[in-house]
Amino acid sequence: MNSEYLEFSRIEVYFFLLIAILIFALFRLVIRSIGVIPLKKGVKTYILRFLPVIEIFFWFIYFIWAIQFFWNNNQLYAIELSLILTVLSLWIAWFALRDFIAGAIFKASKYFLINESIRVNNYTGKIISMKTRYLIIETDTGETIHIPYSRVLGQTIIKVHPAEMILSYSFKLNVPKTDKSPEVIEEIKNTILNLPWASLKKDPQIRYIYSDKPEISTFEITVYAFEKEYFPEIEKYIRSMY
């Protein structure tokens, strides 16, 4: 009887292992299919955002079903599955709550305020919002970056003085075709550096862009300044000169 009981238990274990493999394979297949199926970017992002939640829900249903089944047939397996489910639940709870906890600690310090400029995790920008789970900063190019609080705590956070924040701005400039592009680039660069609005801490970046018009040379120019209001003046002056 013991032999039959053990054999029956093994069959049950193999069955539930097979179900687990199928669930895992199914969701991996769905994730890969989403990358191939032509969907709108917003729809694809929405699905990928909520798919992990759906997968977690399926795994919880699977474990509860397995525990209930084994409790009636093999309590040892049921206890083992219960322990696994408990560990997974604690891990998921920590993963979900760690940003809330880190955010509460970060905001409780009151050392960093809205509109202050900071440098953290290789990002530099102005704090524009402190959400419950993440910090939002705006970079000098106008991009917004969402940084989870769990990635902020434990890192060196540097307060940046507004005068140290160099902003950047890019625009394209068309000039008559010439074989002396390096000389033109150097001339434009020197012109920008001599303007009162341009920053001297960082040289302007100028690169040649291919143009299908044989009589025109196109350059992408990136200029740096301490205030956004200076960029229109710089662009206006450069266009008037070239």
Tab-separated table of C-alpha atoms in Angstrom:
chain	number	residue	atom	x	y	z
A	1	MET	CA	0.000	0.000	0.000
A	2	ASN	CA	2.863	2.336	0.774
A	3	SER	CA	4.281	1.645	-2.688
A	4	GLU	CA	0.956	2.478	-4.328
A	5	TYR	CA	0.668	5.600	-2.205
A	6	LEU	CA	4.147	6.790	-3.188
A	7	GLU	CA	3.481	6.043	-6.855
A	8	PHE	CA	0.231	7.983	-6.688
A	9	SER	CA	2.037	10.900	-5.038
A	10	ARG	CA	4.697	10.944	-7.753
A	11	ILE	CA	2.057	11.058	-10.483
A	12	GLU	CA	0.391	13.992	-8.753
A	13	VAL	CA	3.707	15.824	-8.419
A	14	TYR	CA	4.551	15.260	-12.091
A	15	PHE	CA	1.102	16.472	-13.081
A	16	PHE	CA	1.409	19.725	-11.142
A	17	LEU	CA	4.975	20.247	-12.370
A	18	LEU	CA	3.694	19.893	-15.927
A	19	ILE	CA	0.971	22.473	-15.251
A	20	ALA	CA	3.589	24.859	-13.798
A	21	ILE	CA	5.811	24.452	-16.876
A	22	LEU	CA	2.828	25.103	-19.161
A	23	ILE	CA	1.873	28.282	-17.270
A	24	PHE	CA	5.453	29.555	-17.394
A	25	ALA	CA	5.810	28.727	-21.108
A	26	LEU	CA	2.433	30.291	-21.927
A	27	PHE	CA	3.308	33.691	-20.467
A	28	ARG	CA	6.796	33.670	-22.034
A	29	LEU	CA	5.132	32.946	-25.383
A	30	VAL	CA	2.638	35.783	-24.882
A	31	ILE	CA	5.438	38.251	-24.060
A	32	ARG	CA	7.383	37.264	-27.188
A	33	SER	CA	4.249	37.396	-29.335
A	34	ILE	CA	3.477	40.945	-28.209
A	35	GLY	CA	6.877	42.024	-29.508
A	36	VAL	CA	6.079	40.527	-32.942
A	37	ILE	CA	2.364	41.298	-33.360
A	38	PRO	CA	1.817	44.738	-34.987
A	39	LEU	CA	0.070	46.643	-32.208
A	40	LYS	CA	-0.099	50.329	-31.419
A	41	LYS	CA	2.673	51.449	-29.094
A	42	GLY	CA	0.186	52.554	-26.419
A	43	VAL	CA	-1.672	49.235	-26.524
A	44	LYS	CA	1.573	47.251	-26.397
A	45	THR	CA	2.832	49.280	-23.415
A	46	TYR	CA	-0.510	48.830	-21.611
A	47	ILE	CA	-0.456	45.035	-22.100
A	48	LEU	CA	3.179	44.670	-21.022
A	49	ARG	CA	2.499	46.777	-17.926
A	50	PHE	CA	-0.364	44.615	-16.663
A	51	LEU	CA	0.800	41.217	-17.907
A	52	PRO	CA	3.035	40.567	-14.835
A	53	VAL	CA	0.043	41.256	-12.569
A	54	ILE	CA	-2.052	38.753	-14.507
A	55	GLU	CA	0.757	36.185	-14.343
A	56	ILE	CA	1.089	36.620	-10.563
A	57	PHE	CA	-2.676	36.120	-10.244
A	58	PHE	CA	-2.443	32.865	-12.237
A	59	TRP	CA	0.406	31.590	-10.064
A	60	PHE	CA	-1.546	32.330	-6.881
A	61	ILE	CA	-4.553	30.419	-8.220
A	62	TYR	CA	-2.245	27.560	-9.196
A	63	PHE	CA	-0.616	27.335	-5.751
A	64	ILE	CA	-3.932	27.550	-3.878
A	65	TRP	CA	-5.394	24.822	-6.102
A	66	ALA	CA	-2.322	22.605	-5.599
A	67	ILE	CA	-2.290	23.139	-1.820
A	68	GLN	CA	-5.976	22.292	-1.536
A	69	PHE	CA	-5.535	19.182	-3.682
A	70	PHE	CA	-2.498	17.874	-1.803
A	71	TRP	CA	-4.025	18.648	1.592
A	72	ASN	CA	-6.644	15.998	0.897
A	73	ASN	CA	-4.132	13.492	-0.523
A	74	ASN	CA	-0.628	14.261	0.745
A	75	GLN	CA	-0.304	16.831	3.514
A	76	LEU	CA	3.500	16.859	3.322
A	77	TYR	CA	3.395	18.283	-0.208
A	78	ALA	CA	0.665	20.692	0.864
A	79	ILE	CA	2.845	22.063	3.681
A	80	GLU	CA	5.822	22.435	1.321
A	81	LEU	CA	3.720	24.306	-1.238
A	82	SER	CA	2.308	26.509	1.529
A	83	LEU	CA	5.842	27.485	2.557
A	84	ILE	CA	6.754	28.267	-1.059
A	85	LEU	CA	3.611	30.378	-1.444
A	86	THR	CA	4.390	32.242	1.796
A	87	VAL	CA	7.938	33.044	0.659
A	88	LEU	CA	6.686	34.217	-2.745
A	89	SER	CA	3.999	36.361	-1.101
A	90	LEU	CA	6.555	38.031	1.172
A	91	TRP	CA	8.891	38.637	-1.775
A	92	ILE	CA	6.104	40.170	-3.891
A	93	ALA	CA	4.943	42.296	-0.947
A	94	TRP	CA	8.480	43.616	-0.422
A	95	PHE	CA	8.888	44.278	-4.149
A	96	ALA	CA	5.607	46.235	-4.191
A	97	LEU	CA	6.146	48.139	-0.940
A	98	ARG	CA	9.871	48.924	-1.021
A	99	ASP	CA	9.399	52.045	-3.170
A	100	PHE	CA	6.623	53.298	-0.846
A	101	ILE	CA	8.849	52.787	2.208
A	102	ALA	CA	11.891	54.363	0.537
A	103	GLY	CA	9.718	57.268	-0.630
A	104	ALA	CA	8.414	57.906	2.880
A	105	ILE	CA	11.993	57.972	4.215
A	106	PHE	CA	13.174	60.262	1.392
A	107	LYS	CA	10.349	62.783	1.872
A	108	ALA	CA	10.563	62.652	5.675
A	109	SER	CA	14.147	63.946	5.553
A	110	LYS	CA	12.872	67.238	4.017
A	111	TYR	CA	16.386	67.861	2.726
A	112	PHE	CA	15.312	67.926	-0.921
A	113	LEU	CA	12.511	70.181	-2.131
A	114	ILE	CA	10.525	70.737	-5.316
A	115	ASN	CA	12.384	72.811	-7.969
A	116	GLU	CA	15.773	71.981	-6.465
A	117	SER	CA	18.396	70.595	-8.848
A	118	ILE	CA	20.078	67.305	-7.955
A	119	ARG	CA	22.472	64.758	-9.429
A	120	VAL	CA	21.740	61.074	-8.717
A	121	ASN	CA	22.361	57.787	-10.561
A	122	ASN	CA	24.136	59.604	-13.410
A	123	TYR	CA	21.077	61.822	-13.900
A	124	THR	CA	21.052	65.568	-13.365
A	125	GLY	CA	17.862	67.575	-13.261
A	126	LYS	CA	15.327	69.612	-11.345
A	127	ILE	CA	12.860	67.915	-8.997
A	128	ILE	CA	9.395	68.621	-10.384
A	129	SER	CA	7.355	66.095	-8.381
A	130	MET	CA	7.608	63.584	-5.529
A	131	LYS	CA	5.137	60.768	-6.108
A	132	THR	CA	4.436	57.980	-3.624
A	133	ARG	CA	6.672	55.447	-5.433
A	134	TYR	CA	9.056	57.487	-7.565
A	135	LEU	CA	10.795	60.819	-7.978
A	136	ILE	CA	10.314	62.869	-11.159
A	137	ILE	CA	13.135	65.106	-12.361
A	138	GLU	CA	13.411	67.253	-15.473
A	139	THR	CA	16.738	67.244	-17.303
A	140	ASP	CA	18.353	70.180	-19.055
A	141	THR	CA	16.953	68.912	-22.368
A	142	GLY	CA	13.373	69.018	-21.052
A	143	GLU	CA	13.048	65.240	-20.633
A	144	THR	CA	11.286	63.891	-17.538
A	145	ILE	CA	12.813	60.912	-15.735
A	146	HIS	CA	10.964	58.721	-13.217
A	147	ILE	CA	13.383	57.315	-10.638
A	148	PRO	CA	12.030	54.745	-8.110
A	149	TYR	CA	12.852	55.760	-4.537
A	150	SER	CA	14.463	52.376	-3.905
A	151	ARG	CA	17.134	53.365	-6.437
A	152	VAL	CA	17.613	56.766	-4.822
A	153	LEU	CA	18.203	55.666	-1.233
A	154	GLY	CA	21.733	54.470	-0.619
A	155	GLN	CA	23.032	56.550	-3.518
A	156	THR	CA	25.068	59.732	-3.282
A	157	ILE	CA	22.687	62.613	-4.025
A	158	ILE	CA	24.339	65.921	-4.890
A	159	LYS	CA	22.501	69.225	-4.736
A	160	VAL	CA	23.378	71.181	-7.846
A	161	HIS	CA	23.490	74.970	-7.683
A	162	PRO	CA	21.301	76.533	-10.409
A	163	ALA	CA	24.346	78.321	-11.787
A	164	GLU	CA	25.966	74.931	-12.422
A	165	MET	CA	23.043	73.641	-14.488
A	166	ILE	CA	23.983	73.982	-18.130
A	167	LEU	CA	21.009	73.616	-20.463
A	168	SER	CA	21.264	72.381	-24.037
A	169	TYR	CA	19.349	73.145	-27.206
A	170	SER	CA	19.698	71.756	-30.740
A	171	PHE	CA	18.678	73.133	-34.116
A	172	LYS	CA	19.530	72.535	-37.783
A	173	LEU	CA	21.247	75.085	-39.981
A	174	ASN	CA	21.430	75.071	-43.774
A	175	VAL	CA	24.372	76.847	-45.412
A	176	PRO	CA	25.557	77.033	-49.035
A	177	LYS	CA	27.455	73.937	-50.117
A	178	THR	CA	31.186	74.154	-49.528
A	179	ASP	CA	34.217	71.878	-49.562
A	180	LYS	CA	35.502	73.569	-46.424
A	181	SER	CA	33.066	72.060	-43.918
A	182	PRO	CA	35.653	71.759	-41.088
A	183	GLU	CA	36.487	75.462	-41.435
A	184	VAL	CA	32.783	76.388	-41.447
A	185	ILE	CA	32.148	74.270	-38.346
A	186	GLU	CA	35.035	75.912	-36.515
A	187	GLU	CA	33.823	79.361	-37.558
A	188	ILE	CA	30.276	78.696	-36.316
A	189	LYS	CA	31.644	77.318	-33.056
A	190	ASN	CA	33.774	80.423	-32.427
A	191	THR	CA	30.841	82.672	-33.285
A	192	ILE	CA	28.660	80.914	-30.700
A	193	LEU	CA	31.332	81.067	-27.994
A	194	ASN	CA	31.671	84.826	-28.524
A	195	LEU	CA	27.966	85.386	-27.899
A	196	PRO	CA	27.044	86.736	-24.436
A	197	TRP	CA	24.265	84.148	-24.028
A	198	ALA	CA	26.361	81.012	-24.634
A	199	SER	CA	28.047	79.044	-21.857
A	200	LEU	CA	31.834	78.955	-21.928
A	201	LYS	CA	31.931	75.857	-19.715
A	202	LYS	CA	30.892	73.562	-22.546
A	203	ASP	CA	31.768	73.927	-26.212
A	204	PRO	CA	28.938	73.797	-28.756
A	205	GLN	CA	28.596	70.553	-30.677
A	206	ILE	CA	28.279	70.741	-34.464
A	207	ARG	CA	27.940	67.775	-36.790
A	208	TYR	CA	27.351	67.469	-40.499
A	209	ILE	CA	24.053	65.924	-41.655
A	210	TYR	CA	23.654	64.431	-45.100
A	211	SER	CA	21.432	66.501	-47.395
A	212	ASP	CA	19.956	65.343	-50.707
A	213	LYS	CA	20.180	68.912	-51.991
A	214	PRO	CA	23.548	69.303	-53.757
A	215	GLU	CA	23.708	73.054	-53.199
A	216	ILE	CA	23.132	72.924	-49.413
A	217	SER	CA	25.130	71.683	-46.425
A	218	THR	CA	23.121	70.894	-43.293
A	219	PHE	CA	24.555	71.001	-39.780
A	220	GLU	CA	23.002	70.001	-36.460
A	221	ILE	CA	24.111	72.484	-33.826
A	222	THR	CA	23.823	71.916	-30.074
A	223	VAL	CA	24.407	75.000	-27.953
A	224	TYR	CA	24.673	75.344	-24.171
A	225	ALA	CA	23.458	78.135	-21.900
A	226	PHE	CA	22.379	78.733	-18.297
A	227	GLU	CA	18.858	79.902	-19.176
A	228	LYS	CA	16.317	78.566	-21.680
A	229	GLU	CA	15.466	82.123	-22.689
A	230	TYR	CA	18.916	82.496	-24.276
A	231	PHE	CA	18.437	79.786	-26.896
A	232	PRO	CA	16.139	81.747	-29.270
A	233	GLU	CA	18.627	84.629	-29.224
A	234	ILE	CA	21.542	82.322	-30.059
A	235	GLU	CA	19.654	80.581	-32.864
A	236	LYS	CA	18.396	83.876	-34.298
A	237	TYR	CA	21.894	85.356	-34.386
A	238	ILE	CA	23.501	82.278	-35.982
A	239	ARG	CA	20.823	82.117	-38.677
A	240	SER	CA	21.302	85.800	-39.451
A	241	MET	CA	25.049	85.239	-39.881
A	242	TYR	CA	24.788	82.125	-42.037
